[in-house]
Amino acid sequence: MSDAIEEPGTTSEMDVSTVQTNANMAKDDVVLRVENLQKSFGALVATDHATFEVERGTITGLIGPNGAGKSTIFNLISGFYEPDGGTVTVNGTDVTGTEPYEVAEHGLIRTFQTPRKLEGMTVREAMLVGPRHQPGESFVKLFTDPKTVGEHEQQNLADVERILEEFEIDHLATQPATDISGGQMKLVELARAMLAEPEVLLLDEPVAGVNPTLRNKLAEQIQRLNEQGTTFLLIEHDMEFVMNLADPIVVLDRGSVLTEGPPHAIQSDTKVIDAYLGGGGV
Ligand code: ADP
Ligand code: MG
């Protein structure tokens, strides 16, 4: 891990354990901490000393222009990419460089910007292939010979039914997962992530390409789950959506934290406006 960062233009209002960042590092109950994260792809520096914290119980927004490195940070946090440097701490445990299932065991789950392909499965079956629910022979038996499956699988199936109802998508249960709309698929992804009972859920552009009705439904579900105790880190390009839902908002630009603050402050911050104008736009 590299130590001091000497980037021109980087302000140092906070100086916590030699880490410089524009993020607020004075939070009470930190559930996720990213410190000096570093990741390059060849000559391209995608993540550049990224440092920020997520407070338990919040919906924290992560925004920034196209290519700012938002999805890369999610991949680094959730164990899908190995960082070149820096640390990821979940619930006080250093999970840097561990496998996604290990990060999940510490309570952190993520969804993907592009949902995975679920050919040949119904929505109910797709739900059962949740992050902590590995399919096996017993998975098939759930549908072919339900009497012989164990209590654990029966419980999984009961959980799936309950969550489908909570998300008001139980009517989709027997539909082929590939036949539902993109918006419905995003709801299924969120519902499926909840099966793992995460403490922290990372959502990568949950409403990209989703119609306004389903967008509202997703917002309601995120709010409901947050009120029930789930912490969210939310990447979203739809500014209205993220500004209505998230507080605080962390702004990423060229792999580093540009600033952090409440939505109203971020919206009128000239640094943020300049970053969007100079980057991929909104
Ligand atoms: P964002 O999600 O903010 O739009 P990304 O994290 O997807 O940005 O990408 C940040 C930069 O890293 C981009 O320039 C992108 O092309 C590059 N990048 C991301 N993943 C890879 C990869 N697996 N291989 C090479 N370059 C990558
Ligand atoms: Mg992305």
Short mmCIF file of C-alpha atoms and ligand atoms in Angstrom, two decimals:
data_model
loop_
_atom_site.label_atom_id
_atom_site.label_comp_id
_atom_site.label_asym_id
_atom_site.label_seq_id
_atom_site.Cartn_x
_atom_site.Cartn_y
_atom_site.Cartn_z
CA MET A 1 0.00 0.00 0.00
CA SER A 2 1.31 3.43 -0.83
CA ASP A 3 1.30 6.02 1.90
CA ALA A 4 1.31 9.75 1.30
CA ILE A 5 -0.60 11.15 -1.63
CA GLU A 6 0.81 14.32 -3.05
CA GLU A 7 -1.59 15.27 -5.71
CA PRO A 8 -1.71 18.92 -6.63
CA GLY A 9 -5.18 20.29 -6.09
CA THR A 10 -6.10 17.72 -3.48
CA THR A 11 -7.28 19.50 -0.38
CA SER A 12 -6.55 18.01 2.98
CA GLU A 13 -9.36 19.12 5.26
CA MET A 14 -9.28 15.65 6.82
CA ASP A 15 -6.16 13.85 7.82
CA VAL A 16 -7.04 10.51 9.31
CA SER A 17 -4.19 8.04 9.73
CA THR A 18 -2.11 9.52 6.89
CA VAL A 19 -4.91 9.13 4.38
CA GLN A 20 -5.84 12.22 2.43
CA THR A 21 -9.25 12.40 0.85
CA ASN A 22 -12.05 14.78 0.02
CA ALA A 23 -14.51 12.37 1.62
CA ASN A 24 -15.96 12.72 5.10
CA MET A 25 -13.95 10.32 7.27
CA ALA A 26 -15.48 11.37 10.57
CA LYS A 27 -18.41 8.97 10.64
CA ASP A 28 -19.67 7.23 13.76
CA ASP A 29 -20.67 3.76 12.65
CA VAL A 30 -18.72 2.76 9.56
CA VAL A 31 -19.85 -0.40 7.82
CA LEU A 32 -17.65 -0.08 4.73
CA ARG A 33 -14.31 1.65 4.48
CA VAL A 34 -12.29 2.01 1.30
CA GLU A 35 -8.79 3.30 1.86
CA ASN A 36 -6.23 4.31 -0.77
CA LEU A 37 -7.67 1.84 -3.27
CA GLN A 38 -5.63 1.58 -6.42
CA LYS A 39 -6.30 -0.22 -9.69
CA SER A 40 -4.79 0.14 -13.16
CA PHE A 41 -5.59 -1.58 -16.41
CA GLY A 42 -2.31 -1.35 -18.32
CA ALA A 43 -1.49 2.35 -18.48
CA LEU A 44 -5.02 3.38 -17.48
CA VAL A 45 -5.44 4.30 -13.82
CA ALA A 46 -9.08 3.43 -13.13
CA THR A 47 -8.97 3.79 -9.33
CA ASP A 48 -6.58 6.33 -7.88
CA HIS A 49 -6.16 6.44 -4.10
CA ALA A 50 -9.91 6.21 -3.63
CA THR A 51 -10.79 6.72 0.02
CA PHE A 52 -14.26 6.99 1.55
CA GLU A 53 -16.53 5.53 4.19
CA VAL A 54 -20.13 4.37 4.24
CA GLU A 55 -22.05 4.89 7.46
CA ARG A 56 -24.36 2.13 8.64
CA GLY A 57 -28.02 2.79 7.94
CA THR A 58 -27.46 5.26 5.10
CA ILE A 59 -28.23 5.19 1.42
CA THR A 60 -24.93 6.57 0.17
CA GLY A 61 -24.77 7.68 -3.46
CA LEU A 62 -21.70 7.15 -5.64
CA ILE A 63 -21.79 9.35 -8.71
CA GLY A 64 -19.36 10.66 -11.30
CA PRO A 65 -18.98 11.03 -15.04
CA ASN A 66 -18.80 8.03 -17.37
CA GLY A 67 -15.51 6.23 -16.91
CA ALA A 68 -14.85 7.83 -13.50
CA GLY A 69 -14.25 4.35 -12.09
CA LYS A 70 -17.51 3.70 -10.22
CA SER A 71 -18.08 0.14 -11.42
CA THR A 72 -14.40 -0.65 -10.94
CA ILE A 73 -14.66 0.38 -7.27
CA PHE A 74 -17.64 -1.97 -6.86
CA ASN A 75 -15.61 -4.78 -8.42
CA LEU A 76 -12.72 -4.04 -6.06
CA ILE A 77 -14.92 -3.83 -2.96
CA SER A 78 -16.86 -7.01 -3.72
CA GLY A 79 -13.84 -9.16 -4.55
CA PHE A 80 -14.34 -9.41 -8.31
CA TYR A 81 -11.12 -7.48 -8.99
CA GLU A 82 -7.96 -7.59 -6.94
CA PRO A 83 -6.68 -4.11 -6.06
CA ASP A 84 -3.10 -3.07 -6.83
CA GLY A 85 -3.04 -1.32 -3.47
CA GLY A 86 -5.19 -0.12 -0.63
CA THR A 87 -7.70 -1.80 1.67
CA VAL A 88 -11.37 -2.65 1.86
CA THR A 89 -12.86 -3.08 5.32
CA VAL A 90 -16.35 -4.49 5.84
CA ASN A 91 -17.82 -4.50 9.32
CA GLY A 92 -14.37 -3.94 10.76
CA THR A 93 -12.81 -6.89 8.90
CA ASP A 94 -10.14 -6.39 6.24
CA VAL A 95 -11.51 -8.24 3.20
CA THR A 96 -8.98 -6.90 0.69
CA GLY A 97 -8.18 -9.42 -2.01
CA THR A 98 -10.63 -12.08 -0.78
CA GLU A 99 -13.15 -13.90 -2.95
CA PRO A 100 -16.65 -12.51 -3.57
CA TYR A 101 -18.27 -15.26 -1.46
CA GLU A 102 -16.03 -14.33 1.47
CA VAL A 103 -16.96 -10.66 1.17
CA ALA A 104 -20.61 -11.78 1.03
CA GLU A 105 -20.11 -13.74 4.23
CA HIS A 106 -19.11 -10.50 5.92
CA GLY A 107 -22.44 -9.03 4.89
CA LEU A 108 -21.70 -7.24 1.62
CA ILE A 109 -23.50 -8.11 -1.62
CA ARG A 110 -23.52 -6.31 -4.97
CA THR A 111 -25.65 -6.29 -8.07
CA PHE A 112 -24.32 -5.87 -11.60
CA GLN A 113 -24.80 -2.99 -14.03
CA THR A 114 -25.82 -5.61 -16.60
CA PRO A 115 -27.81 -8.43 -15.01
CA ARG A 116 -26.45 -11.90 -15.58
CA LYS A 117 -27.96 -14.17 -18.21
CA LEU A 118 -30.55 -16.52 -16.86
CA GLU A 119 -31.46 -18.64 -19.88
CA GLY A 120 -33.68 -21.62 -19.29
CA MET A 121 -34.77 -20.54 -15.81
CA THR A 122 -38.02 -19.20 -14.48
CA VAL A 123 -37.90 -16.13 -12.25
CA ARG A 124 -38.41 -18.38 -9.20
CA GLU A 125 -35.48 -20.60 -10.22
CA ALA A 126 -33.31 -17.58 -10.96
CA MET A 127 -34.06 -16.28 -7.48
CA LEU A 128 -32.77 -19.50 -5.96
CA VAL A 129 -29.40 -19.02 -7.62
CA GLY A 130 -28.80 -16.22 -5.15
CA PRO A 131 -25.41 -15.04 -3.98
CA ARG A 132 -25.28 -17.33 -0.95
CA HIS A 133 -27.43 -20.08 -2.36
CA GLN A 134 -25.35 -22.26 -4.59
CA PRO A 135 -27.46 -24.56 -6.73
CA GLY A 136 -26.81 -28.25 -6.47
CA GLU A 137 -28.68 -31.46 -7.02
CA SER A 138 -31.08 -30.42 -4.29
CA PHE A 139 -31.89 -27.28 -6.25
CA VAL A 140 -33.27 -29.36 -9.13
CA LYS A 141 -35.11 -31.63 -6.72
CA LEU A 142 -36.95 -28.63 -5.30
CA PHE A 143 -38.96 -28.66 -8.47
CA THR A 144 -38.91 -32.30 -9.48
CA ASP A 145 -39.22 -34.04 -6.14
CA PRO A 146 -39.88 -31.47 -3.42
CA LYS A 147 -40.58 -34.10 -0.74
CA THR A 148 -36.99 -35.35 -0.72
CA VAL A 149 -35.23 -32.03 -0.34
CA GLY A 150 -33.85 -30.95 2.98
CA GLU A 151 -35.17 -28.41 5.40
CA HIS A 152 -32.56 -25.91 4.27
CA GLU A 153 -33.79 -25.95 0.68
CA GLN A 154 -37.40 -25.77 1.79
CA GLN A 155 -36.48 -22.70 3.79
CA ASN A 156 -34.81 -21.18 0.73
CA LEU A 157 -37.94 -21.77 -1.30
CA ALA A 158 -40.10 -20.21 1.41
CA ASP A 159 -37.77 -17.20 1.51
CA VAL A 160 -38.02 -16.82 -2.25
CA GLU A 161 -41.83 -16.83 -2.11
CA ARG A 162 -41.82 -14.28 0.71
CA ILE A 163 -39.40 -11.94 -1.04
CA LEU A 164 -41.23 -12.21 -4.38
CA GLU A 165 -44.38 -11.14 -2.54
CA GLU A 166 -42.63 -8.31 -0.71
CA PHE A 167 -41.38 -7.02 -4.04
CA GLU A 168 -44.82 -7.51 -5.57
CA ILE A 169 -43.41 -9.67 -8.33
CA ASP A 170 -44.88 -13.02 -7.26
CA HIS A 171 -46.99 -13.00 -10.42
CA LEU A 172 -43.74 -13.34 -12.40
CA ALA A 173 -42.55 -16.46 -10.53
CA THR A 174 -43.24 -18.99 -13.29
CA GLN A 175 -42.26 -16.74 -16.21
CA PRO A 176 -39.01 -17.47 -18.05
CA ALA A 177 -36.42 -15.08 -16.58
CA THR A 178 -35.42 -14.05 -20.09
CA ASP A 179 -39.00 -13.01 -20.98
CA ILE A 180 -39.47 -10.24 -18.41
CA SER A 181 -38.71 -6.58 -19.08
CA GLY A 182 -35.39 -4.94 -18.23
CA GLY A 183 -37.06 -3.08 -15.38
CA GLN A 184 -38.61 -6.24 -13.96
CA MET A 185 -35.21 -7.91 -14.25
CA LYS A 186 -33.71 -5.14 -12.10
CA LEU A 187 -36.38 -5.77 -9.48
CA VAL A 188 -35.63 -9.51 -9.59
CA GLU A 189 -31.91 -8.73 -9.16
CA LEU A 190 -32.65 -6.59 -6.11
CA ALA A 191 -35.01 -9.19 -4.70
CA ARG A 192 -32.44 -11.91 -5.31
CA ALA A 193 -29.70 -9.95 -3.57
CA MET A 194 -31.98 -9.60 -0.53
CA LEU A 195 -32.14 -13.39 -0.17
CA ALA A 196 -28.60 -13.26 1.12
CA GLU A 197 -29.78 -10.88 3.86
CA PRO A 198 -26.96 -8.41 3.26
CA GLU A 199 -26.05 -5.70 5.73
CA VAL A 200 -24.63 -3.63 2.88
CA LEU A 201 -25.98 -3.79 -0.64
CA LEU A 202 -24.09 -2.24 -3.56
CA LEU A 203 -26.36 -1.37 -6.49
CA ASP A 204 -24.80 -0.51 -9.85
CA GLU A 205 -27.19 1.67 -11.87
CA PRO A 206 -30.39 -0.04 -10.68
CA VAL A 207 -32.70 2.13 -12.81
CA ALA A 208 -30.71 2.38 -16.05
CA GLY A 209 -33.21 1.75 -18.85
CA VAL A 210 -36.08 1.26 -16.41
CA ASN A 211 -39.46 2.92 -17.12
CA PRO A 212 -40.76 5.55 -14.65
CA THR A 213 -43.34 3.25 -13.03
CA LEU A 214 -40.81 0.55 -12.22
CA ARG A 215 -38.25 3.21 -11.30
CA ASN A 216 -40.63 4.45 -8.61
CA LYS A 217 -41.19 0.89 -7.47
CA LEU A 218 -37.45 0.33 -7.16
CA ALA A 219 -37.08 3.57 -5.19
CA GLU A 220 -39.86 2.46 -2.82
CA GLN A 221 -38.25 -0.95 -2.33
CA ILE A 222 -34.81 0.54 -1.66
CA GLN A 223 -36.36 2.94 0.86
CA ARG A 224 -38.34 0.13 2.52
CA LEU A 225 -35.26 -2.11 2.82
CA ASN A 226 -33.23 0.82 4.15
CA GLU A 227 -35.85 1.53 6.80
CA GLN A 228 -35.62 -2.15 7.76
CA GLY A 229 -31.88 -1.76 8.30
CA THR A 230 -30.04 -2.44 5.03
CA THR A 231 -27.26 0.01 4.17
CA PHE A 232 -26.95 0.94 0.49
CA LEU A 233 -24.14 2.17 -1.69
CA LEU A 234 -25.82 3.25 -4.88
CA ILE A 235 -24.25 4.07 -8.24
CA GLU A 236 -26.76 5.85 -10.43
CA HIS A 237 -26.61 8.04 -13.51
CA ASP A 238 -30.20 9.22 -13.08
CA MET A 239 -29.53 12.34 -11.00
CA GLU A 240 -33.12 12.85 -9.88
CA PHE A 241 -33.30 9.27 -8.64
CA VAL A 242 -30.03 9.34 -6.70
CA MET A 243 -30.53 12.86 -5.30
CA ASN A 244 -33.99 11.94 -3.98
CA LEU A 245 -32.84 8.72 -2.40
CA ALA A 246 -29.25 9.10 -1.25
CA ASP A 247 -27.55 11.15 1.46
CA PRO A 248 -24.63 11.61 1.50
CA ILE A 249 -23.39 11.58 -2.09
CA VAL A 250 -19.77 10.72 -2.84
CA VAL A 251 -18.51 12.11 -6.15
CA LEU A 252 -15.85 10.19 -8.01
CA ASP A 253 -13.74 11.74 -10.75
CA ARG A 254 -10.87 10.03 -12.54
CA GLY A 255 -10.70 7.31 -9.94
CA SER A 256 -10.53 9.59 -6.88
CA VAL A 257 -13.05 11.13 -4.53
CA LEU A 258 -13.70 14.68 -5.70
CA THR A 259 -16.04 15.62 -2.88
CA GLU A 260 -18.78 14.33 -0.60
CA GLY A 261 -21.86 16.01 0.78
CA PRO A 262 -25.64 16.19 0.99
CA PRO A 263 -27.50 16.23 -2.37
CA HIS A 264 -28.25 19.97 -2.36
CA ALA A 265 -24.59 20.86 -1.82
CA ILE A 266 -23.41 18.42 -4.49
CA GLN A 267 -25.90 19.76 -7.04
CA SER A 268 -24.56 23.29 -6.77
CA ASP A 269 -20.88 22.40 -6.37
CA THR A 270 -18.91 23.93 -9.24
CA LYS A 271 -16.20 21.23 -8.96
CA VAL A 272 -18.86 18.61 -9.59
CA ILE A 273 -20.43 20.51 -12.46
CA ASP A 274 -16.99 21.00 -14.05
CA ALA A 275 -16.19 17.28 -13.68
CA TYR A 276 -19.38 16.34 -15.49
CA LEU A 277 -18.83 18.89 -18.22
CA GLY A 278 -15.25 17.73 -18.69
CA GLY A 279 -16.14 14.05 -18.48
CA GLY A 280 -18.79 11.90 -20.05
CA GLY A 281 -21.68 14.24 -19.23
CA VAL A 282 -24.76 13.42 -17.20
P1 ADP B 1 -17.80 3.99 -14.55
O1 ADP B 1 -18.52 2.84 -13.97
O2 ADP B 1 -17.60 5.13 -13.61
O3 ADP B 1 -18.43 4.48 -15.83
P2 ADP B 1 -15.66 2.08 -14.94
O4 ADP B 1 -15.26 1.72 -13.59
O5 ADP B 1 -16.51 1.11 -15.68
O6 ADP B 1 -16.32 3.53 -14.95
O7 ADP B 1 -14.37 2.32 -15.83
C1 ADP B 1 -13.31 3.16 -15.42
C2 ADP B 1 -12.21 3.07 -16.46
O8 ADP B 1 -11.59 1.79 -16.38
C3 ADP B 1 -12.72 3.23 -17.89
O9 ADP B 1 -11.75 3.95 -18.63
C4 ADP B 1 -12.84 1.79 -18.35
O10 ADP B 1 -12.69 1.71 -19.75
C5 ADP B 1 -11.69 1.12 -17.62
N1 ADP B 1 -11.97 -0.30 -17.32
C6 ADP B 1 -12.90 -0.79 -16.48
N2 ADP B 1 -12.84 -2.13 -16.40
C7 ADP B 1 -11.84 -2.50 -17.21
C8 ADP B 1 -11.25 -3.77 -17.57
N3 ADP B 1 -11.73 -4.90 -17.06
N4 ADP B 1 -10.21 -3.76 -18.44
C9 ADP B 1 -9.73 -2.60 -18.95
N5 ADP B 1 -10.22 -1.39 -18.65
C10 ADP B 1 -11.26 -1.33 -17.79
MG MG B 2 -20.25 1.78 -14.53
#
